[in-house]
Tab-separated table of C-alpha atoms (C1' of nucleotides) in Angstrom:
chain	number	residue	atom	x	y	z
D	1	MET	CA	-23.283	-32.564	54.770
D	2	ALA	CA	-23.390	-32.025	50.977
D	3	GLY	CA	-26.923	-31.143	49.574
D	4	ARG	CA	-29.198	-33.764	49.258
D	5	LYS	CA	-31.322	-34.665	46.252
D	6	HIS	CA	-34.545	-33.352	47.088
D	7	PRO	CA	-36.197	-31.956	50.435
D	8	GLY	CA	-38.005	-34.906	51.304
D	9	ASP	CA	-34.695	-36.859	51.725
D	10	GLY	CA	-32.726	-38.700	54.514
D	11	ASP	CA	-32.148	-41.764	56.112
D	12	THR	CA	-34.667	-44.317	55.790
D	13	ALA	CA	-35.985	-44.128	59.185
D	14	SER	CA	-36.564	-40.458	58.689
D	15	ARG	CA	-38.423	-40.712	55.551
D	16	ILE	CA	-40.519	-43.402	57.169
D	17	LEU	CA	-41.189	-40.727	60.012
D	18	ASP	CA	-42.168	-38.182	57.511
D	19	ALA	CA	-44.527	-40.036	55.611
D	20	ALA	CA	-46.184	-41.383	58.916
D	21	GLU	CA	-46.495	-38.078	59.877
D	22	ARG	CA	-48.275	-36.717	57.250
D	23	LEU	CA	-50.697	-39.640	57.503
D	24	VAL	CA	-51.359	-39.700	60.986
D	25	GLN	CA	-52.077	-35.888	60.897
D	26	ARG	CA	-54.306	-36.162	57.965
D	27	ARG	CA	-56.156	-39.405	58.604
D	28	GLY	CA	-55.380	-40.076	62.280
D	29	PHE	CA	-53.418	-43.252	63.662
D	30	ASN	CA	-56.258	-45.564	62.869
D	31	GLY	CA	-56.745	-44.149	59.978
D	32	PHE	CA	-53.242	-45.103	58.125
D	33	SER	CA	-51.697	-48.333	57.724
D	34	TYR	CA	-47.945	-49.900	56.911
D	35	ALA	CA	-49.154	-50.507	53.489
D	36	ASP	CA	-49.780	-46.702	53.090
D	37	VAL	CA	-46.281	-45.667	54.205
D	38	ALA	CA	-44.606	-48.327	52.355
D	39	ALA	CA	-46.631	-47.373	49.189
D	40	GLU	CA	-45.317	-43.568	49.692
D	41	LEU	CA	-41.881	-44.758	49.918
D	42	ASP	CA	-41.466	-47.525	47.425
D	43	ILE	CA	-40.453	-49.780	49.565
D	44	THR	CA	-42.179	-53.096	51.491
D	45	LYS	CA	-44.243	-53.669	54.600
D	46	ALA	CA	-41.835	-55.992	55.664
D	47	SER	CA	-38.661	-53.246	55.347
D	48	LEU	CA	-40.934	-50.937	57.979
D	49	HIS	CA	-40.576	-53.471	60.390
D	50	TYR	CA	-36.979	-53.353	60.427
D	51	HIS	CA	-36.719	-49.778	61.436
D	52	PHE	CA	-39.941	-49.644	63.602
D	53	ALA	CA	-40.750	-52.933	65.583
D	54	GLY	CA	-44.457	-52.233	65.379
D	55	LYS	CA	-47.230	-49.462	64.784
D	56	ALA	CA	-46.990	-48.549	68.575
D	57	GLU	CA	-43.139	-48.156	68.416
D	58	LEU	CA	-43.631	-45.971	65.061
D	59	GLY	CA	-46.272	-44.012	66.861
D	60	GLU	CA	-44.181	-43.148	69.984
D	61	ALA	CA	-41.056	-42.471	67.681
D	62	LEU	CA	-43.730	-39.865	65.788
D	63	ILE	CA	-44.558	-38.273	68.979
D	64	ASP	CA	-40.947	-37.878	70.317
D	65	ARG	CA	-39.588	-36.372	67.088
D	66	TYR	CA	-42.753	-33.951	66.836
D	67	ALA	CA	-42.520	-32.791	70.276
D	68	ASN	CA	-38.887	-32.130	69.872
D	69	ARG	CA	-39.254	-30.137	66.961
D	70	PHE	CA	-42.275	-28.212	68.464
D	71	THR	CA	-39.652	-27.330	71.302
D	72	GLU	CA	-37.241	-26.200	68.851
D	73	ALA	CA	-39.487	-23.970	67.483
D	74	LEU	CA	-40.352	-22.594	70.885
D	75	SER	CA	-36.854	-21.793	71.629
D	76	ALA	CA	-36.704	-20.047	68.189
D	77	ILE	CA	-39.771	-17.996	68.944
D	78	ASP	CA	-37.971	-17.309	72.362
D	79	SER	CA	-34.361	-16.209	71.120
D	80	ARG	CA	-36.222	-13.469	68.700
D	81	ARG	CA	-36.657	-11.069	71.812
D	82	SER	CA	-40.140	-9.936	70.715
D	83	ASP	CA	-42.917	-8.785	73.329
D	84	ALA	CA	-45.353	-11.242	74.379
D	85	PRO	CA	-48.328	-10.537	71.846
D	86	ALA	CA	-45.721	-11.168	69.195
D	87	LYS	CA	-44.685	-14.525	70.754
D	88	LEU	CA	-48.252	-15.796	70.750
D	89	ALA	CA	-48.918	-14.526	67.111
D	90	ALA	CA	-45.922	-16.746	66.245
D	91	TYR	CA	-47.253	-19.922	68.561
D	92	ALA	CA	-50.532	-19.382	66.768
D	93	ASN	CA	-48.392	-19.387	63.166
D	94	LEU	CA	-47.137	-22.853	63.869
D	95	TYR	CA	-50.569	-24.181	63.787
D	96	THR	CA	-51.148	-21.999	60.439
D	97	ARG	CA	-48.356	-23.837	58.907
D	98	ALA	CA	-49.711	-27.310	59.412
D	99	LEU	CA	-53.149	-26.376	58.508
D	100	ARG	CA	-51.725	-24.940	54.845
D	101	ASP	CA	-50.547	-28.440	54.683
D	102	GLU	CA	-54.133	-29.961	55.430
D	103	ARG	CA	-52.661	-31.301	58.518
D	104	MET	CA	-54.150	-31.340	62.022
D	105	CYS	CA	-51.820	-31.039	64.876
D	106	LEU	CA	-50.305	-34.583	65.686
D	107	CYS	CA	-51.011	-34.377	69.291
D	108	GLY	CA	-54.458	-33.006	68.640
D	109	MET	CA	-55.394	-35.503	66.241
D	110	LEU	CA	-53.977	-38.019	68.693
D	111	ALA	CA	-55.956	-36.499	71.560
D	112	ALA	CA	-59.231	-37.498	69.726
D	113	GLU	CA	-58.004	-41.211	69.239
D	114	TYR	CA	-56.472	-41.161	72.816
D	115	GLN	CA	-58.612	-44.014	74.356
D	116	THR	CA	-57.342	-46.392	71.376
D	117	LEU	CA	-53.670	-45.909	71.666
D	118	PRO	CA	-51.228	-47.968	73.331
D	119	GLN	CA	-49.980	-46.665	76.543
D	120	GLN	CA	-46.579	-45.176	75.428
D	121	MET	CA	-48.456	-42.805	73.298
D	122	GLN	CA	-50.814	-42.100	75.482
D	123	THR	CA	-47.816	-40.685	78.226
D	124	ALA	CA	-46.301	-39.009	74.927
D	125	VAL	CA	-49.330	-36.893	74.158
D	126	ILE	CA	-49.834	-35.680	77.765
D	127	ARG	CA	-46.374	-34.624	77.904
D	128	PHE	CA	-46.687	-32.749	74.838
D	129	PHE	CA	-49.460	-30.651	75.779
D	130	ASP	CA	-47.690	-30.155	79.433
D	131	ASP	CA	-44.748	-28.585	77.810
D	132	ASN	CA	-46.882	-26.324	75.557
D	133	GLU	CA	-48.886	-25.104	78.822
D	134	THR	CA	-45.187	-24.234	80.412
D	135	TRP	CA	-44.272	-22.232	77.672
D	136	LEU	CA	-47.214	-20.508	76.896
D	137	ARG	CA	-47.595	-19.691	81.007
D	138	HIS	CA	-44.438	-18.143	80.665
D	139	VAL	CA	-45.196	-15.866	78.033
D	140	LEU	CA	-48.343	-14.918	79.556
D	141	GLU	CA	-46.830	-14.006	83.208
D	142	VAL	CA	-44.016	-11.770	81.500
D	143	GLY	CA	-46.635	-10.163	79.013
D	144	SER	CA	-48.511	-9.513	82.067
D	145	ASP	CA	-45.384	-8.104	83.687
D	146	GLU	CA	-44.404	-6.242	80.843
D	147	GLY	CA	-47.975	-4.728	80.528
D	148	THR	CA	-48.436	-5.834	77.005
D	149	LEU	CA	-51.100	-8.599	78.085
D	150	SER	CA	-54.074	-8.351	80.350
D	151	VAL	CA	-54.305	-11.966	81.242
D	152	SER	CA	-57.940	-12.280	83.514
D	153	GLY	CA	-57.986	-15.729	84.623
D	154	SER	CA	-54.806	-17.512	86.153
D	155	PRO	CA	-51.655	-18.003	83.893
D	156	SER	CA	-52.088	-21.456	83.844
D	157	ASN	CA	-56.028	-21.862	83.021
D	158	THR	CA	-55.157	-19.171	80.441
D	159	ALA	CA	-52.664	-21.003	78.670
D	160	ARG	CA	-55.166	-24.148	78.833
D	161	LEU	CA	-57.376	-22.197	77.059
D	162	VAL	CA	-54.785	-20.905	74.320
D	163	ILE	CA	-53.963	-24.126	73.269
D	164	SER	CA	-57.577	-25.741	73.389
D	165	SER	CA	-58.694	-22.993	71.212
D	166	LEU	CA	-56.247	-22.976	68.953
D	167	GLU	CA	-56.604	-26.804	68.749
D	168	GLY	CA	-60.235	-26.571	68.259
D	169	ALA	CA	-59.760	-23.842	65.568
D	170	MET	CA	-57.955	-26.227	63.854
D	171	LEU	CA	-60.208	-29.215	64.217
D	172	VAL	CA	-62.969	-27.308	62.633
D	173	ALA	CA	-61.210	-25.465	60.215
D	174	ARG	CA	-59.937	-28.642	58.360
D	175	PRO	CA	-63.499	-29.889	57.156
D	176	TYR	CA	-64.226	-26.522	55.768
D	177	GLY	CA	-60.283	-26.412	54.311
D	178	ASP	CA	-60.341	-22.987	55.297
D	179	VAL	CA	-57.164	-21.649	56.690
D	180	ALA	CA	-58.516	-17.904	56.957
D	181	ARG	CA	-61.275	-19.368	59.504
D	182	PHE	CA	-58.375	-20.541	61.640
D	183	GLN	CA	-56.302	-17.303	61.292
D	184	ALA	CA	-59.329	-15.312	62.497
D	185	ALA	CA	-59.953	-17.277	65.292
D	186	ALA	CA	-56.543	-17.103	66.253
D	187	ARG	CA	-56.146	-13.391	65.852
D	188	GLN	CA	-59.403	-12.688	67.976
D	189	LEU	CA	-58.075	-14.896	70.628
D	190	ILE	CA	-55.011	-13.173	70.930
D	191	ALA	CA	-56.550	-9.951	70.614
D	192	SER	CA	-58.588	-10.838	73.966
D	193	LEU	CA	-55.350	-11.232	75.447
D	194	VAL	CA	-53.641	-8.007	74.538
D	195	ALA	CA	-53.709	-5.014	76.864
D	196	ARG	CA	-55.709	-2.321	75.547
D	197	SER	CA	-53.312	0.590	76.620
D	198	PRO	CA	-49.597	0.526	76.399
D	199	ALA	CA	-47.234	-0.487	79.378
D	200	PRO	CA	-48.278	1.167	82.555
D	201	THR	CA	-44.819	1.855	83.221
D	202	ALA	CA	-44.352	4.214	80.128
B	1	MET	CA	-95.886	-45.145	76.499
B	2	ALA	CA	-95.555	-47.839	79.368
B	3	GLY	CA	-92.500	-47.611	81.270
B	4	ARG	CA	-89.451	-49.361	79.748
B	5	LYS	CA	-87.521	-52.273	81.284
B	6	HIS	CA	-84.505	-49.835	81.642
B	7	PRO	CA	-83.129	-46.319	80.065
B	8	GLY	CA	-81.054	-48.239	77.271
B	9	ASP	CA	-84.167	-49.840	75.996
B	10	GLY	CA	-85.986	-48.960	72.798
B	11	ASP	CA	-86.201	-50.785	69.445
B	12	THR	CA	-83.233	-52.387	68.096
B	13	ALA	CA	-82.422	-49.659	65.578
B	14	SER	CA	-82.020	-47.316	68.404
B	15	ARG	CA	-80.015	-49.561	70.741
B	16	ILE	CA	-77.840	-49.719	68.090
B	17	LEU	CA	-77.502	-46.347	67.364
B	18	ASP	CA	-77.027	-45.778	71.260
B	19	ALA	CA	-74.190	-48.080	71.416
B	20	ALA	CA	-72.533	-47.054	68.210
B	21	GLU	CA	-72.814	-43.514	69.536
B	22	ARG	CA	-71.065	-44.143	72.612
B	23	LEU	CA	-68.166	-46.018	70.541
B	24	VAL	CA	-67.638	-43.396	67.935
B	25	GLN	CA	-67.762	-40.516	70.742
B	26	ARG	CA	-64.948	-42.261	72.958
B	27	ARG	CA	-62.784	-44.386	70.081
B	28	GLY	CA	-63.747	-42.515	66.742
B	29	PHE	CA	-65.427	-43.918	63.698
B	30	ASN	CA	-62.378	-45.725	62.802
B	31	GLY	CA	-61.917	-47.006	66.241
B	32	PHE	CA	-64.950	-49.119	66.491
B	33	SER	CA	-66.437	-52.054	64.264
B	34	TYR	CA	-69.462	-54.034	63.794
B	35	ALA	CA	-67.925	-56.497	66.090
B	36	ASP	CA	-68.198	-54.322	68.956
B	37	VAL	CA	-71.394	-53.225	68.840
B	38	ALA	CA	-72.724	-56.435	67.930
B	39	ALA	CA	-71.057	-57.652	71.383
B	40	GLU	CA	-72.546	-54.960	73.345
B	41	LEU	CA	-75.960	-55.761	72.452
B	42	ASP	CA	-75.483	-59.509	72.185
B	43	ILE	CA	-76.626	-59.752	68.698
B	44	THR	CA	-74.799	-60.988	65.779
B	45	LYS	CA	-72.679	-58.724	62.893
B	46	ALA	CA	-75.055	-60.087	60.541
B	47	SER	CA	-78.075	-58.657	62.347
B	48	LEU	CA	-76.801	-54.857	62.262
B	49	HIS	CA	-76.549	-55.110	58.510
B	50	TYR	CA	-80.280	-55.456	58.629
B	51	HIS	CA	-80.965	-52.277	60.206
B	52	PHE	CA	-77.983	-50.354	58.580
B	53	ALA	CA	-76.921	-51.604	55.319
B	54	GLY	CA	-73.594	-50.588	56.198
B	55	LYS	CA	-71.169	-48.739	58.201
B	56	ALA	CA	-71.560	-45.454	56.254
B	57	GLU	CA	-75.226	-45.428	56.439
B	58	LEU	CA	-74.914	-46.049	60.116
B	59	GLY	CA	-72.825	-43.306	60.596
B	60	GLU	CA	-75.026	-41.008	58.738
B	61	ALA	CA	-77.883	-41.962	60.846
B	62	LEU	CA	-75.653	-41.290	63.700
B	63	ILE	CA	-74.922	-37.748	63.096
B	64	ASP	CA	-78.445	-37.137	61.888
B	65	ARG	CA	-79.921	-38.232	65.211
B	66	TYR	CA	-77.255	-36.479	67.189
B	67	ALA	CA	-77.512	-33.256	65.565
B	68	ASN	CA	-81.727	-33.232	65.624
B	69	ARG	CA	-80.784	-33.755	69.467
B	70	PHE	CA	-78.739	-31.232	69.470
B	71	THR	CA	-81.383	-28.657	67.741
B	72	GLU	CA	-83.963	-29.878	70.478
B	73	ALA	CA	-81.369	-29.314	73.225
B	74	LEU	CA	-80.898	-25.686	71.661
B	75	SER	CA	-84.765	-25.004	71.596
B	76	ALA	CA	-84.971	-25.927	75.104
B	77	ILE	CA	-82.292	-23.229	75.824
B	78	ASP	CA	-84.184	-21.018	73.915
B	79	SER	CA	-87.354	-21.699	75.738
B	80	ARG	CA	-85.755	-20.613	79.120
B	81	ARG	CA	-86.048	-16.871	78.526
B	82	SER	CA	-82.831	-15.990	80.186
B	83	ASP	CA	-79.964	-13.925	79.134
B	84	ALA	CA	-77.620	-14.688	76.583
B	85	PRO	CA	-74.556	-15.118	79.304
B	86	ALA	CA	-76.913	-17.973	80.715
B	87	LYS	CA	-77.594	-19.141	77.327
B	88	LEU	CA	-73.847	-19.571	76.368
B	89	ALA	CA	-73.375	-21.262	79.819
B	90	ALA	CA	-76.323	-23.580	78.914
B	91	TYR	CA	-74.529	-24.461	75.939
B	92	ALA	CA	-71.289	-25.150	77.309
B	93	ASN	CA	-73.306	-27.227	79.625
B	94	LEU	CA	-74.088	-29.458	77.017
B	95	TYR	CA	-70.796	-30.094	76.078
B	96	THR	CA	-69.629	-30.978	80.061
B	97	ARG	CA	-72.485	-33.562	79.926
B	98	ALA	CA	-70.978	-35.664	77.223
B	99	LEU	CA	-67.342	-35.204	78.562
B	100	ARG	CA	-68.866	-36.414	81.966
B	101	ASP	CA	-69.347	-39.806	80.182
B	102	GLU	CA	-65.716	-39.817	78.719
B	103	ARG	CA	-67.347	-38.757	75.403
B	104	MET	CA	-66.009	-36.467	72.676
B	105	CYS	CA	-68.587	-34.546	71.119
B	106	LEU	CA	-69.564	-36.713	68.114
B	107	CYS	CA	-69.064	-34.068	65.500
B	108	GLY	CA	-65.902	-32.813	67.043
B	109	MET	CA	-64.662	-36.758	66.575
B	110	LEU	CA	-65.282	-36.634	63.153
B	111	ALA	CA	-63.918	-33.721	62.386
B	112	ALA	CA	-60.803	-35.304	63.165
B	113	GLU	CA	-61.347	-37.840	61.017
B	114	TYR	CA	-62.796	-35.982	58.383
B	115	GLN	CA	-60.440	-36.861	55.544
B	116	THR	CA	-61.563	-40.982	55.981
B	117	LEU	CA	-65.019	-40.282	56.231
B	118	PRO	CA	-67.301	-41.357	53.317
B	119	GLN	CA	-68.946	-38.209	51.697
B	120	GLN	CA	-72.467	-38.345	52.991
B	121	MET	CA	-70.760	-38.306	56.673
B	122	GLN	CA	-68.981	-35.181	55.590
B	123	THR	CA	-71.533	-33.296	54.546
B	124	ALA	CA	-73.377	-33.938	57.818
B	125	VAL	CA	-70.735	-32.794	59.874
B	126	ILE	CA	-70.171	-29.446	58.191
B	127	ARG	CA	-74.208	-29.117	58.389
B	128	PHE	CA	-73.803	-29.837	62.019
B	129	PHE	CA	-71.304	-26.920	62.880
B	130	ASP	CA	-73.220	-24.392	60.579
B	131	ASP	CA	-76.373	-25.034	62.569
B	132	ASN	CA	-74.247	-24.399	66.042
B	133	GLU	CA	-72.800	-21.303	64.314
B	134	THR	CA	-76.064	-20.002	63.291
B	135	TRP	CA	-77.666	-20.423	66.566
B	136	LEU	CA	-74.584	-19.123	68.586
B	137	ARG	CA	-74.481	-15.791	66.135
B	138	HIS	CA	-77.922	-15.330	66.872
B	139	VAL	CA	-77.094	-15.461	70.970
B	140	LEU	CA	-74.508	-13.103	70.662
B	141	GLU	CA	-76.167	-10.730	68.683
B	142	VAL	CA	-79.356	-10.534	70.821
B	143	GLY	CA	-76.363	-10.314	73.832
B	144	SER	CA	-74.968	-7.394	72.138
B	145	ASP	CA	-78.141	-5.631	71.541
B	146	GLU	CA	-79.360	-6.354	75.147
B	147	GLY	CA	-75.838	-5.313	76.502
B	148	THR	CA	-75.399	-8.405	78.392
B	149	LEU	CA	-72.243	-9.399	76.156
B	150	SER	CA	-69.729	-7.453	74.576
B	151	VAL	CA	-68.773	-8.879	71.121
B	152	SER	CA	-65.411	-7.495	69.931
B	153	GLY	CA	-65.115	-9.238	66.458
B	154	SER	CA	-67.869	-10.292	64.083
B	155	PRO	CA	-70.763	-12.116	65.387
B	156	SER	CA	-69.930	-14.891	63.128
B	157	ASN	CA	-66.399	-14.904	63.921
B	158	THR	CA	-67.337	-14.885	67.309
B	159	ALA	CA	-69.356	-17.926	67.278
B	160	ARG	CA	-66.943	-19.735	65.392
B	161	LEU	CA	-64.638	-19.220	68.091
B	162	VAL	CA	-66.930	-20.455	70.746
B	163	ILE	CA	-67.667	-23.475	68.857
B	164	SER	CA	-63.772	-23.966	68.306
B	165	SER	CA	-62.747	-23.237	71.698
B	166	LEU	CA	-65.071	-25.588	73.556
B	167	GLU	CA	-64.458	-28.499	70.853
B	168	GLY	CA	-60.818	-27.841	71.526
B	169	ALA	CA	-61.398	-27.821	75.234
B	170	MET	CA	-63.074	-31.230	75.275
B	171	LEU	CA	-60.608	-32.539	73.028
B	172	VAL	CA	-57.526	-31.523	75.186
B	173	ALA	CA	-59.558	-32.431	78.738
B	174	ARG	CA	-60.390	-35.797	77.803
B	175	PRO	CA	-56.884	-37.115	77.812
B	176	TYR	CA	-56.507	-36.010	81.183
B	177	GLY	CA	-59.679	-37.235	82.309
B	178	ASP	CA	-60.217	-33.841	83.864
B	179	VAL	CA	-64.063	-32.047	83.305
B	180	ALA	CA	-62.807	-29.546	85.581
B	181	ARG	CA	-60.142	-28.721	82.870
B	182	PHE	CA	-62.991	-28.292	80.517
B	183	GLN	CA	-64.803	-25.888	82.409
B	184	ALA	CA	-62.315	-23.582	83.904
B	185	ALA	CA	-61.815	-23.169	79.921
B	186	ALA	CA	-65.301	-22.666	79.080
B	187	ARG	CA	-66.244	-20.079	81.956
B	188	GLN	CA	-63.078	-18.314	81.268
B	189	LEU	CA	-64.166	-18.280	77.371
B	190	ILE	CA	-67.786	-17.044	78.345
B	191	ALA	CA	-66.509	-14.629	81.083
B	192	SER	CA	-64.520	-12.700	78.073
B	193	LEU	CA	-67.868	-12.557	76.269
B	194	VAL	CA	-69.697	-10.899	79.139
B	195	ALA	CA	-70.389	-7.094	79.445
B	196	ARG	CA	-68.337	-6.013	82.189
B	197	SER	CA	-71.462	-3.271	83.460
B	198	PRO	CA	-74.785	-3.676	83.636
B	199	ALA	CA	-77.082	-3.101	80.443
B	200	PRO	CA	-76.493	0.406	79.152
B	201	THR	CA	-80.258	0.866	79.154
B	202	ALA	CA	-80.326	0.659	82.927
E	1	DG	C1'	-31.360	-53.076	55.002
E	2	DT	C1'	-34.614	-55.003	51.894
E	3	DC	C1'	-37.070	-58.417	49.689
E	4	DT	C1'	-40.744	-62.764	48.820
E	5	DA	C1'	-43.862	-65.339	51.285
E	6	DT	C1'	-47.247	-66.102	54.483
E	7	DA	C1'	-48.928	-66.665	58.853
E	8	DG	C1'	-53.104	-65.268	62.139
E	9	DG	C1'	-56.585	-62.518	62.834
E	10	DC	C1'	-60.454	-59.265	61.934
E	11	DA	C1'	-62.683	-55.822	59.090
E	12	DG	C1'	-66.866	-55.228	56.647
E	13	DA	C1'	-70.333	-57.766	54.059
E	14	DT	C1'	-73.541	-61.291	52.272
E	15	DA	C1'	-76.518	-65.535	51.383
E	16	DG	C1'	-79.818	-68.135	52.908
E	17	DA	C1'	-82.246	-71.203	56.497
E	18	DC	C1'	-85.302	-70.351	60.221
P	1	DG	C1'	-85.699	-59.952	62.605
P	2	DT	C1'	-81.896	-62.996	64.237
P	3	DC	C1'	-79.230	-66.627	62.965
P	4	DT	C1'	-74.695	-69.736	60.775
P	5	DA	C1'	-71.541	-69.827	57.887
P	6	DT	C1'	-68.868	-67.893	54.518
P	7	DC	C1'	-66.303	-64.863	51.442
P	8	DT	C1'	-62.790	-61.543	50.508
P	9	DG	C1'	-59.939	-58.167	51.703
P	10	DC	C1'	-56.729	-55.744	54.575
P	11	DC	C1'	-54.274	-55.572	58.745
P	12	DT	C1'	-49.916	-56.198	61.677
P	13	DA	C1'	-46.365	-59.067	62.362
P	14	DT	C1'	-42.670	-62.646	61.502
P	15	DA	C1'	-39.776	-66.111	59.037
P	16	DG	C1'	-35.869	-66.776	56.254
P	17	DA	C1'	-33.555	-65.773	51.530
P	18	DC	C1'	-30.458	-62.322	49.388
DNA sequence: GTCTATAGGCAGATAGAC
DNA sequence: GTCTATCTGCCTATAGAC
């Protein structure tokens, strides 16, 4: 528990995951190699194979850790007892943070490369989107009940539209290197879901 | 002008572009090789280099042809003299057609891989999105004037949101192999832009 | 756990015959 | 225009010393 030398520290497996995650989010799973990771960590390619048998196993571990962190982040949002619009804004903010570091959402990137991924990774990508949809659907349902949101489609379809729109806004904003472009899209998307008048219970 | 043997025919350069386009839309620019294209056309890799000096040149030609066809499709939509909501639906339909063939939008795919692309391709990808934004902005402005659309944000930002949402909906729908998922998102997106009552001029 | 060394394959690309 | 043959380089992965 003592302080680490610097933020990037941790055991070797974690540092490999850190470097690989950044590379995949920036360049894609087919756009990085073991050599890239090894160079960043100043170890050899052979050492990587001690920690992760192959690229498929590394990729799977990448998604698992990413999905777990995302789940934690969603729990943290839930624990803040804010209203539904604020939760949606906090959700969009997760994407903003990645984009600031010039990263695409890991699973958004992998969705593009889906047809070339090993089967284990494909399954994990789907699970990520399903989990996000479930969380968002719940937020939308509560917001509708509260009267803070005005959801026109089904909660499921609306949750899917939110995920899609945010992923797409990231995808398009990145070539422009323009975080503000993403934020404008996210704000407008959320605004379209916020009820125009105060809660009807008032 | 005489009939061709089968739909995929044309001169060799066109057939190379056809095969490469399909491969890139399905697997990404970093997910296909000259060998893949050569195998599909039953020619050798060396022959490909006669038509396109290198992968970068092939990639650039791919985007140029794709963008030109897209421009033609947008002109065709304009020539139909329909109202703005119908134009938006027709626009979304362009994406649906690609998805039915298990393809991502070419430039959406390349947006994901943007950081690994040769510079000439990067420029062409940006141009594609800019052109789409210009066309959509015009549709949104006309629709607002007509009273058929109710655009809350600026036409520019709304155009960007439409592109982003459709690209994202494609991106996410593809892993599920579910065209209906895309269509539901597109319908809900367009519905959120359609004015609730008839034109105020009535 | 990390290394050196190397296997075996595929990548994009070129030379030169036909 | 298309071929065969080949090059160089990088890829993932493994064996085995330390």
